[in-house]
Amino acid sequence: MSQRQTMMRKIVLAGLLTAAAASAQNISIGAYAGAPFTDVERTTTISGISYLPQSAKFTVGAGLQVNLPLRLRLELDALVRPANFSASALISNTLLSNTSATEWRFPLIVQYRLGKGTLAPFVGLGASFEHLYQIKNAVTSGTGSFASNSPGGMLIDGGVDIKLKLFRLSGELRYTRQFNDAIFSLSQLNQAEFLLGAHF
């Protein structure tokens, strides 16, 4: 192998390593924990049956962020929270069912970063898809039964990134509007939550 070929290979290798390092800087993974302001289901009474949410209000999950040109950022998350509710006869106060499920949401968001300093605000717009798993004691038909599809929705968010030495913290508010019920006649189509994230 000639000296020229050796030099060319070193240059190509250095270029590939530089590109890989730059690409890694543009991608981050994160973990989320948060508190929803609303339940998955709404409290209501239909035909003498009272439906009452029974879920603990917490959200956890993970996210992948890709930095784009023009201060844009693409984010894909997987978020999970419990979705439990009870149905009781209003007159006799008899428990008819106690249904439990796990709600997964998959938001895809385009965010615009308003700054590059230690504190960097951002706003975002995106789509969200919801699906319910691990359903127990499901109502078989009508109010409180589960839709077979995964309803979509849209969301807006806003928050701030806090850049630290080893990782980045984020705090944000999200509002999601689902287009259809995942739980017939009970789904809370308007959802809002606070999320705290750590990104690496």
PDB file of C-alpha atoms in Angstrom:
ATOM      1  CA  MET A   1       0.000   0.000   0.000  1.00  0.00           C
ATOM      2  CA  SER A   2       1.419   3.370  -1.034  1.00  0.00           C
ATOM      3  CA  GLN A   3       1.909   6.261   1.345  1.00  0.00           C
ATOM      4  CA  ARG A   4      -0.709   8.215  -0.575  1.00  0.00           C
ATOM      5  CA  GLN A   5      -3.333   5.440  -0.161  1.00  0.00           C
ATOM      6  CA  THR A   6      -2.542   5.218   3.556  1.00  0.00           C
ATOM      7  CA  MET A   7      -3.000   8.969   3.926  1.00  0.00           C
ATOM      8  CA  MET A   8      -6.333   8.865   2.013  1.00  0.00           C
ATOM      9  CA  ARG A   9      -7.645   6.083   4.252  1.00  0.00           C
ATOM     10  CA  LYS A  10      -6.703   8.054   7.366  1.00  0.00           C
ATOM     11  CA  ILE A  11      -8.502  11.120   6.016  1.00  0.00           C
ATOM     12  CA  VAL A  12     -11.632   9.097   5.179  1.00  0.00           C
ATOM     13  CA  LEU A  13     -11.563   7.412   8.613  1.00  0.00           C
ATOM     14  CA  ALA A  14     -11.182  10.767  10.370  1.00  0.00           C
ATOM     15  CA  GLY A  15     -14.102  12.145   8.340  1.00  0.00           C
ATOM     16  CA  LEU A  16     -16.328   9.191   9.255  1.00  0.00           C
ATOM     17  CA  LEU A  17     -15.483   9.517  12.960  1.00  0.00           C
ATOM     18  CA  THR A  18     -16.192  13.260  12.856  1.00  0.00           C
ATOM     19  CA  ALA A  19     -19.548  12.672  11.116  1.00  0.00           C
ATOM     20  CA  ALA A  20     -20.493   9.998  13.656  1.00  0.00           C
ATOM     21  CA  ALA A  21     -19.651  12.307  16.547  1.00  0.00           C
ATOM     22  CA  ALA A  22     -21.674  15.144  15.004  1.00  0.00           C
ATOM     23  CA  SER A  23     -24.607  12.815  14.407  1.00  0.00           C
ATOM     24  CA  ALA A  24     -24.523  11.593  18.008  1.00  0.00           C
ATOM     25  CA  GLN A  25     -24.657  15.192  19.223  1.00  0.00           C
ATOM     26  CA  ASN A  26     -27.860  15.689  17.223  1.00  0.00           C
ATOM     27  CA  ILE A  27     -29.672  12.746  18.846  1.00  0.00           C
ATOM     28  CA  SER A  28     -30.673  12.443  22.492  1.00  0.00           C
ATOM     29  CA  ILE A  29     -32.714   9.978  24.519  1.00  0.00           C
ATOM     30  CA  GLY A  30     -34.643  10.909  27.620  1.00  0.00           C
ATOM     31  CA  ALA A  31     -36.879   9.718  30.437  1.00  0.00           C
ATOM     32  CA  TYR A  32     -40.115  11.429  31.484  1.00  0.00           C
ATOM     33  CA  ALA A  33     -42.206  11.582  34.634  1.00  0.00           C
ATOM     34  CA  GLY A  34     -45.255  13.749  34.964  1.00  0.00           C
ATOM     35  CA  ALA A  35     -48.633  14.552  36.406  1.00  0.00           C
ATOM     36  CA  PRO A  36     -51.804  14.666  34.276  1.00  0.00           C
ATOM     37  CA  PHE A  37     -54.339  17.347  35.163  1.00  0.00           C
ATOM     38  CA  THR A  38     -57.254  15.155  34.012  1.00  0.00           C
ATOM     39  CA  ASP A  39     -58.270  11.494  34.207  1.00  0.00           C
ATOM     40  CA  VAL A  40     -58.324   9.200  31.178  1.00  0.00           C
ATOM     41  CA  GLU A  41     -62.104   8.867  31.683  1.00  0.00           C
ATOM     42  CA  ARG A  42     -64.677  11.458  32.656  1.00  0.00           C
ATOM     43  CA  THR A  43     -67.060  11.207  35.604  1.00  0.00           C
ATOM     44  CA  THR A  44     -70.615  10.771  34.353  1.00  0.00           C
ATOM     45  CA  THR A  45     -73.968   9.061  34.967  1.00  0.00           C
ATOM     46  CA  ILE A  46     -75.721   7.333  32.064  1.00  0.00           C
ATOM     47  CA  SER A  47     -78.984   5.360  32.326  1.00  0.00           C
ATOM     48  CA  GLY A  48     -78.774   5.131  36.115  1.00  0.00           C
ATOM     49  CA  ILE A  49     -75.163   3.917  36.126  1.00  0.00           C
ATOM     50  CA  SER A  50     -72.444   6.078  37.652  1.00  0.00           C
ATOM     51  CA  TYR A  51     -68.985   5.913  36.064  1.00  0.00           C
ATOM     52  CA  LEU A  52     -66.091   7.087  38.224  1.00  0.00           C
ATOM     53  CA  PRO A  53     -62.345   7.272  37.358  1.00  0.00           C
ATOM     54  CA  GLN A  54     -60.130   5.290  39.751  1.00  0.00           C
ATOM     55  CA  SER A  55     -56.653   5.903  38.290  1.00  0.00           C
ATOM     56  CA  ALA A  56     -53.631   7.311  40.041  1.00  0.00           C
ATOM     57  CA  LYS A  57     -52.575  10.456  38.188  1.00  0.00           C
ATOM     58  CA  PHE A  58     -49.044   9.866  36.961  1.00  0.00           C
ATOM     59  CA  THR A  59     -47.286   9.497  33.617  1.00  0.00           C
ATOM     60  CA  VAL A  60     -43.918   7.881  32.887  1.00  0.00           C
ATOM     61  CA  GLY A  61     -42.116   7.147  29.661  1.00  0.00           C
ATOM     62  CA  ALA A  62     -39.190   7.694  27.329  1.00  0.00           C
ATOM     63  CA  GLY A  63     -38.429   9.928  24.386  1.00  0.00           C
ATOM     64  CA  LEU A  64     -36.099  10.250  21.395  1.00  0.00           C
ATOM     65  CA  GLN A  65     -35.141  13.713  20.120  1.00  0.00           C
ATOM     66  CA  VAL A  66     -33.410  14.596  16.842  1.00  0.00           C
ATOM     67  CA  ASN A  67     -32.073  18.121  16.325  1.00  0.00           C
ATOM     68  CA  LEU A  68     -32.870  19.587  12.905  1.00  0.00           C
ATOM     69  CA  PRO A  69     -31.722  22.760  11.149  1.00  0.00           C
ATOM     70  CA  LEU A  70     -33.364  26.153  11.838  1.00  0.00           C
ATOM     71  CA  ARG A  71     -33.643  25.438  15.599  1.00  0.00           C
ATOM     72  CA  LEU A  72     -36.191  22.693  14.955  1.00  0.00           C
ATOM     73  CA  ARG A  73     -36.323  19.412  16.855  1.00  0.00           C
ATOM     74  CA  LEU A  74     -38.260  16.204  16.158  1.00  0.00           C
ATOM     75  CA  GLU A  75     -39.416  14.196  19.171  1.00  0.00           C
ATOM     76  CA  LEU A  76     -41.021  10.756  19.433  1.00  0.00           C
ATOM     77  CA  ASP A  77     -42.223   9.600  22.868  1.00  0.00           C
ATOM     78  CA  ALA A  78     -43.752   6.506  24.439  1.00  0.00           C
ATOM     79  CA  LEU A  79     -45.775   7.477  27.530  1.00  0.00           C
ATOM     80  CA  VAL A  80     -47.798   5.235  29.846  1.00  0.00           C
ATOM     81  CA  ARG A  81     -50.374   5.834  32.575  1.00  0.00           C
ATOM     82  CA  PRO A  82     -53.110   3.774  34.310  1.00  0.00           C
ATOM     83  CA  ALA A  83     -56.696   3.952  33.057  1.00  0.00           C
ATOM     84  CA  ASN A  84     -59.025   2.474  35.703  1.00  0.00           C
ATOM     85  CA  PHE A  85     -62.707   3.201  36.328  1.00  0.00           C
ATOM     86  CA  SER A  86     -65.691   1.760  38.170  1.00  0.00           C
ATOM     87  CA  ALA A  87     -69.364   1.453  37.232  1.00  0.00           C
ATOM     88  CA  SER A  88     -72.015   1.449  39.973  1.00  0.00           C
ATOM     89  CA  ALA A  89     -75.810   1.353  40.015  1.00  0.00           C
ATOM     90  CA  LEU A  90     -76.862   4.811  41.150  1.00  0.00           C
ATOM     91  CA  ILE A  91     -79.999   3.771  43.104  1.00  0.00           C
ATOM     92  CA  SER A  92     -78.589   0.783  45.024  1.00  0.00           C
ATOM     93  CA  ASN A  93     -74.974   1.955  45.000  1.00  0.00           C
ATOM     94  CA  THR A  94     -73.995  -1.555  43.906  1.00  0.00           C
ATOM     95  CA  LEU A  95     -70.623  -1.969  42.195  1.00  0.00           C
ATOM     96  CA  LEU A  96     -71.247  -3.427  38.737  1.00  0.00           C
ATOM     97  CA  SER A  97     -67.699  -3.495  37.388  1.00  0.00           C
ATOM     98  CA  ASN A  98     -64.205  -2.321  38.204  1.00  0.00           C
ATOM     99  CA  THR A  99     -62.283  -2.035  34.955  1.00  0.00           C
ATOM    100  CA  SER A 100     -58.537  -1.517  34.712  1.00  0.00           C
ATOM    101  CA  ALA A 101     -56.265  -0.870  31.737  1.00  0.00           C
ATOM    102  CA  THR A 102     -52.962   0.720  30.781  1.00  0.00           C
ATOM    103  CA  GLU A 103     -52.960   3.646  28.393  1.00  0.00           C
ATOM    104  CA  TRP A 104     -50.018   4.059  26.016  1.00  0.00           C
ATOM    105  CA  ARG A 105     -49.572   7.252  24.017  1.00  0.00           C
ATOM    106  CA  PHE A 106     -47.101   7.846  21.190  1.00  0.00           C
ATOM    107  CA  PRO A 107     -46.687  11.579  20.513  1.00  0.00           C
ATOM    108  CA  LEU A 108     -44.710  12.771  17.471  1.00  0.00           C
ATOM    109  CA  ILE A 109     -43.824  16.454  17.903  1.00  0.00           C
ATOM    110  CA  VAL A 110     -41.981  19.122  15.944  1.00  0.00           C
ATOM    111  CA  GLN A 111     -40.531  21.653  18.399  1.00  0.00           C
ATOM    112  CA  TYR A 112     -39.014  25.066  17.783  1.00  0.00           C
ATOM    113  CA  ARG A 113     -36.265  26.151  20.185  1.00  0.00           C
ATOM    114  CA  LEU A 114     -36.339  29.860  21.010  1.00  0.00           C
ATOM    115  CA  GLY A 115     -32.783  30.051  22.355  1.00  0.00           C
ATOM    116  CA  LYS A 116     -29.466  28.232  22.742  1.00  0.00           C
ATOM    117  CA  GLY A 117     -28.333  29.302  26.205  1.00  0.00           C
ATOM    118  CA  THR A 118     -28.507  27.535  29.548  1.00  0.00           C
ATOM    119  CA  LEU A 119     -32.250  28.247  29.649  1.00  0.00           C
ATOM    120  CA  ALA A 120     -33.811  27.592  26.245  1.00  0.00           C
ATOM    121  CA  PRO A 121     -37.606  27.874  25.853  1.00  0.00           C
ATOM    122  CA  PHE A 122     -39.387  25.830  23.180  1.00  0.00           C
ATOM    123  CA  VAL A 123     -42.832  25.373  21.671  1.00  0.00           C
ATOM    124  CA  GLY A 124     -44.172  22.407  19.737  1.00  0.00           C
ATOM    125  CA  LEU A 125     -46.978  21.025  17.594  1.00  0.00           C
ATOM    126  CA  GLY A 126     -47.632  17.405  16.794  1.00  0.00           C
ATOM    127  CA  ALA A 127     -49.806  14.309  16.607  1.00  0.00           C
ATOM    128  CA  SER A 128     -50.527  11.686  19.258  1.00  0.00           C
ATOM    129  CA  PHE A 129     -51.790   8.107  19.043  1.00  0.00           C
ATOM    130  CA  GLU A 130     -53.360   6.283  21.977  1.00  0.00           C
ATOM    131  CA  HIS A 131     -53.900   2.603  22.679  1.00  0.00           C
ATOM    132  CA  LEU A 132     -55.179   0.702  25.718  1.00  0.00           C
ATOM    133  CA  TYR A 133     -53.521  -2.547  26.818  1.00  0.00           C
ATOM    134  CA  GLN A 134     -53.760  -5.014  29.724  1.00  0.00           C
ATOM    135  CA  ILE A 135     -57.534  -4.584  29.947  1.00  0.00           C
ATOM    136  CA  LYS A 136     -59.166  -6.402  32.867  1.00  0.00           C
ATOM    137  CA  ASN A 137     -62.892  -6.752  33.684  1.00  0.00           C
ATOM    138  CA  ALA A 138     -63.838  -4.954  30.495  1.00  0.00           C
ATOM    139  CA  VAL A 139     -67.415  -3.892  29.817  1.00  0.00           C
ATOM    140  CA  THR A 140     -68.498  -5.923  26.789  1.00  0.00           C
ATOM    141  CA  SER A 141     -70.654  -3.364  24.973  1.00  0.00           C
ATOM    142  CA  GLY A 142     -71.979   0.173  25.132  1.00  0.00           C
ATOM    143  CA  THR A 143     -70.771   2.816  27.575  1.00  0.00           C
ATOM    144  CA  GLY A 144     -67.436   1.899  29.111  1.00  0.00           C
ATOM    145  CA  SER A 145     -66.491  -0.690  26.493  1.00  0.00           C
ATOM    146  CA  PHE A 146     -63.185  -0.347  24.666  1.00  0.00           C
ATOM    147  CA  ALA A 147     -62.814   0.720  21.072  1.00  0.00           C
ATOM    148  CA  SER A 148     -60.797  -1.652  18.905  1.00  0.00           C
ATOM    149  CA  ASN A 149     -58.944   1.141  17.100  1.00  0.00           C
ATOM    150  CA  SER A 150     -56.162   3.439  18.314  1.00  0.00           C
ATOM    151  CA  PRO A 151     -57.587   6.958  18.164  1.00  0.00           C
ATOM    152  CA  GLY A 152     -55.347   9.765  17.018  1.00  0.00           C
ATOM    153  CA  GLY A 153     -55.202  13.346  18.150  1.00  0.00           C
ATOM    154  CA  MET A 154     -53.177  16.528  17.988  1.00  0.00           C
ATOM    155  CA  LEU A 155     -51.142  18.289  20.643  1.00  0.00           C
ATOM    156  CA  ILE A 156     -49.386  21.520  21.455  1.00  0.00           C
ATOM    157  CA  ASP A 157     -46.668  21.953  24.042  1.00  0.00           C
ATOM    158  CA  GLY A 158     -44.351  24.520  25.504  1.00  0.00           C
ATOM    159  CA  GLY A 159     -41.563  24.437  28.026  1.00  0.00           C
ATOM    160  CA  VAL A 160     -37.937  25.150  28.777  1.00  0.00           C
ATOM    161  CA  ASP A 161     -34.679  23.197  28.520  1.00  0.00           C
ATOM    162  CA  ILE A 162     -32.063  23.592  31.258  1.00  0.00           C
ATOM    163  CA  LYS A 163     -28.612  22.610  30.040  1.00  0.00           C
ATOM    164  CA  LEU A 164     -26.296  21.078  32.644  1.00  0.00           C
ATOM    165  CA  LYS A 165     -22.815  19.590  32.270  1.00  0.00           C
ATOM    166  CA  LEU A 166     -23.744  15.923  31.846  1.00  0.00           C
ATOM    167  CA  PHE A 167     -27.389  16.073  30.746  1.00  0.00           C
ATOM    168  CA  ARG A 168     -30.296  18.377  29.999  1.00  0.00           C
ATOM    169  CA  LEU A 169     -33.461  18.834  32.045  1.00  0.00           C
ATOM    170  CA  SER A 170     -36.793  19.889  30.557  1.00  0.00           C
ATOM    171  CA  GLY A 171     -40.087  20.990  32.015  1.00  0.00           C
ATOM    172  CA  GLU A 172     -43.130  21.332  29.791  1.00  0.00           C
ATOM    173  CA  LEU A 173     -46.883  21.602  29.601  1.00  0.00           C
ATOM    174  CA  ARG A 174     -48.736  19.572  26.975  1.00  0.00           C
ATOM    175  CA  TYR A 175     -52.316  19.755  25.781  1.00  0.00           C
ATOM    176  CA  THR A 176     -53.671  16.862  23.706  1.00  0.00           C
ATOM    177  CA  ARG A 177     -57.017  16.676  21.913  1.00  0.00           C
ATOM    178  CA  GLN A 178     -58.041  13.141  20.948  1.00  0.00           C
ATOM    179  CA  PHE A 179     -60.360  12.903  17.943  1.00  0.00           C
ATOM    180  CA  ASN A 180     -62.307   9.799  19.060  1.00  0.00           C
ATOM    181  CA  ASP A 181     -63.105   7.792  22.186  1.00  0.00           C
ATOM    182  CA  ALA A 182     -60.855   4.921  23.214  1.00  0.00           C
ATOM    183  CA  ILE A 183     -63.506   4.093  25.848  1.00  0.00           C
ATOM    184  CA  PHE A 184     -67.017   4.561  24.470  1.00  0.00           C
ATOM    185  CA  SER A 185     -68.814   7.602  25.949  1.00  0.00           C
ATOM    186  CA  LEU A 186     -66.253   7.914  28.765  1.00  0.00           C
ATOM    187  CA  SER A 187     -62.979   9.083  27.233  1.00  0.00           C
ATOM    188  CA  GLN A 188     -61.709  12.468  28.323  1.00  0.00           C
ATOM    189  CA  LEU A 189     -60.870  13.845  24.875  1.00  0.00           C
ATOM    190  CA  ASN A 190     -59.094  16.917  26.269  1.00  0.00           C
ATOM    191  CA  GLN A 191     -55.917  15.999  28.148  1.00  0.00           C
ATOM    192  CA  ALA A 192     -53.338  18.281  29.796  1.00  0.00           C
ATOM    193  CA  GLU A 193     -50.255  17.335  31.779  1.00  0.00           C
ATOM    194  CA  PHE A 194     -46.949  18.544  33.162  1.00  0.00           C
ATOM    195  CA  LEU A 195     -43.853  16.551  32.214  1.00  0.00           C
ATOM    196  CA  LEU A 196     -40.344  16.676  33.662  1.00  0.00           C
ATOM    197  CA  GLY A 197     -37.636  15.116  31.499  1.00  0.00           C
ATOM    198  CA  ALA A 198     -33.952  14.227  31.691  1.00  0.00           C
ATOM    199  CA  HIS A 199     -32.140  13.960  28.325  1.00  0.00           C
ATOM    200  CA  PHE A 200     -28.751  12.448  27.522  1.00  0.00           C
TER     201      PHE A 200
END
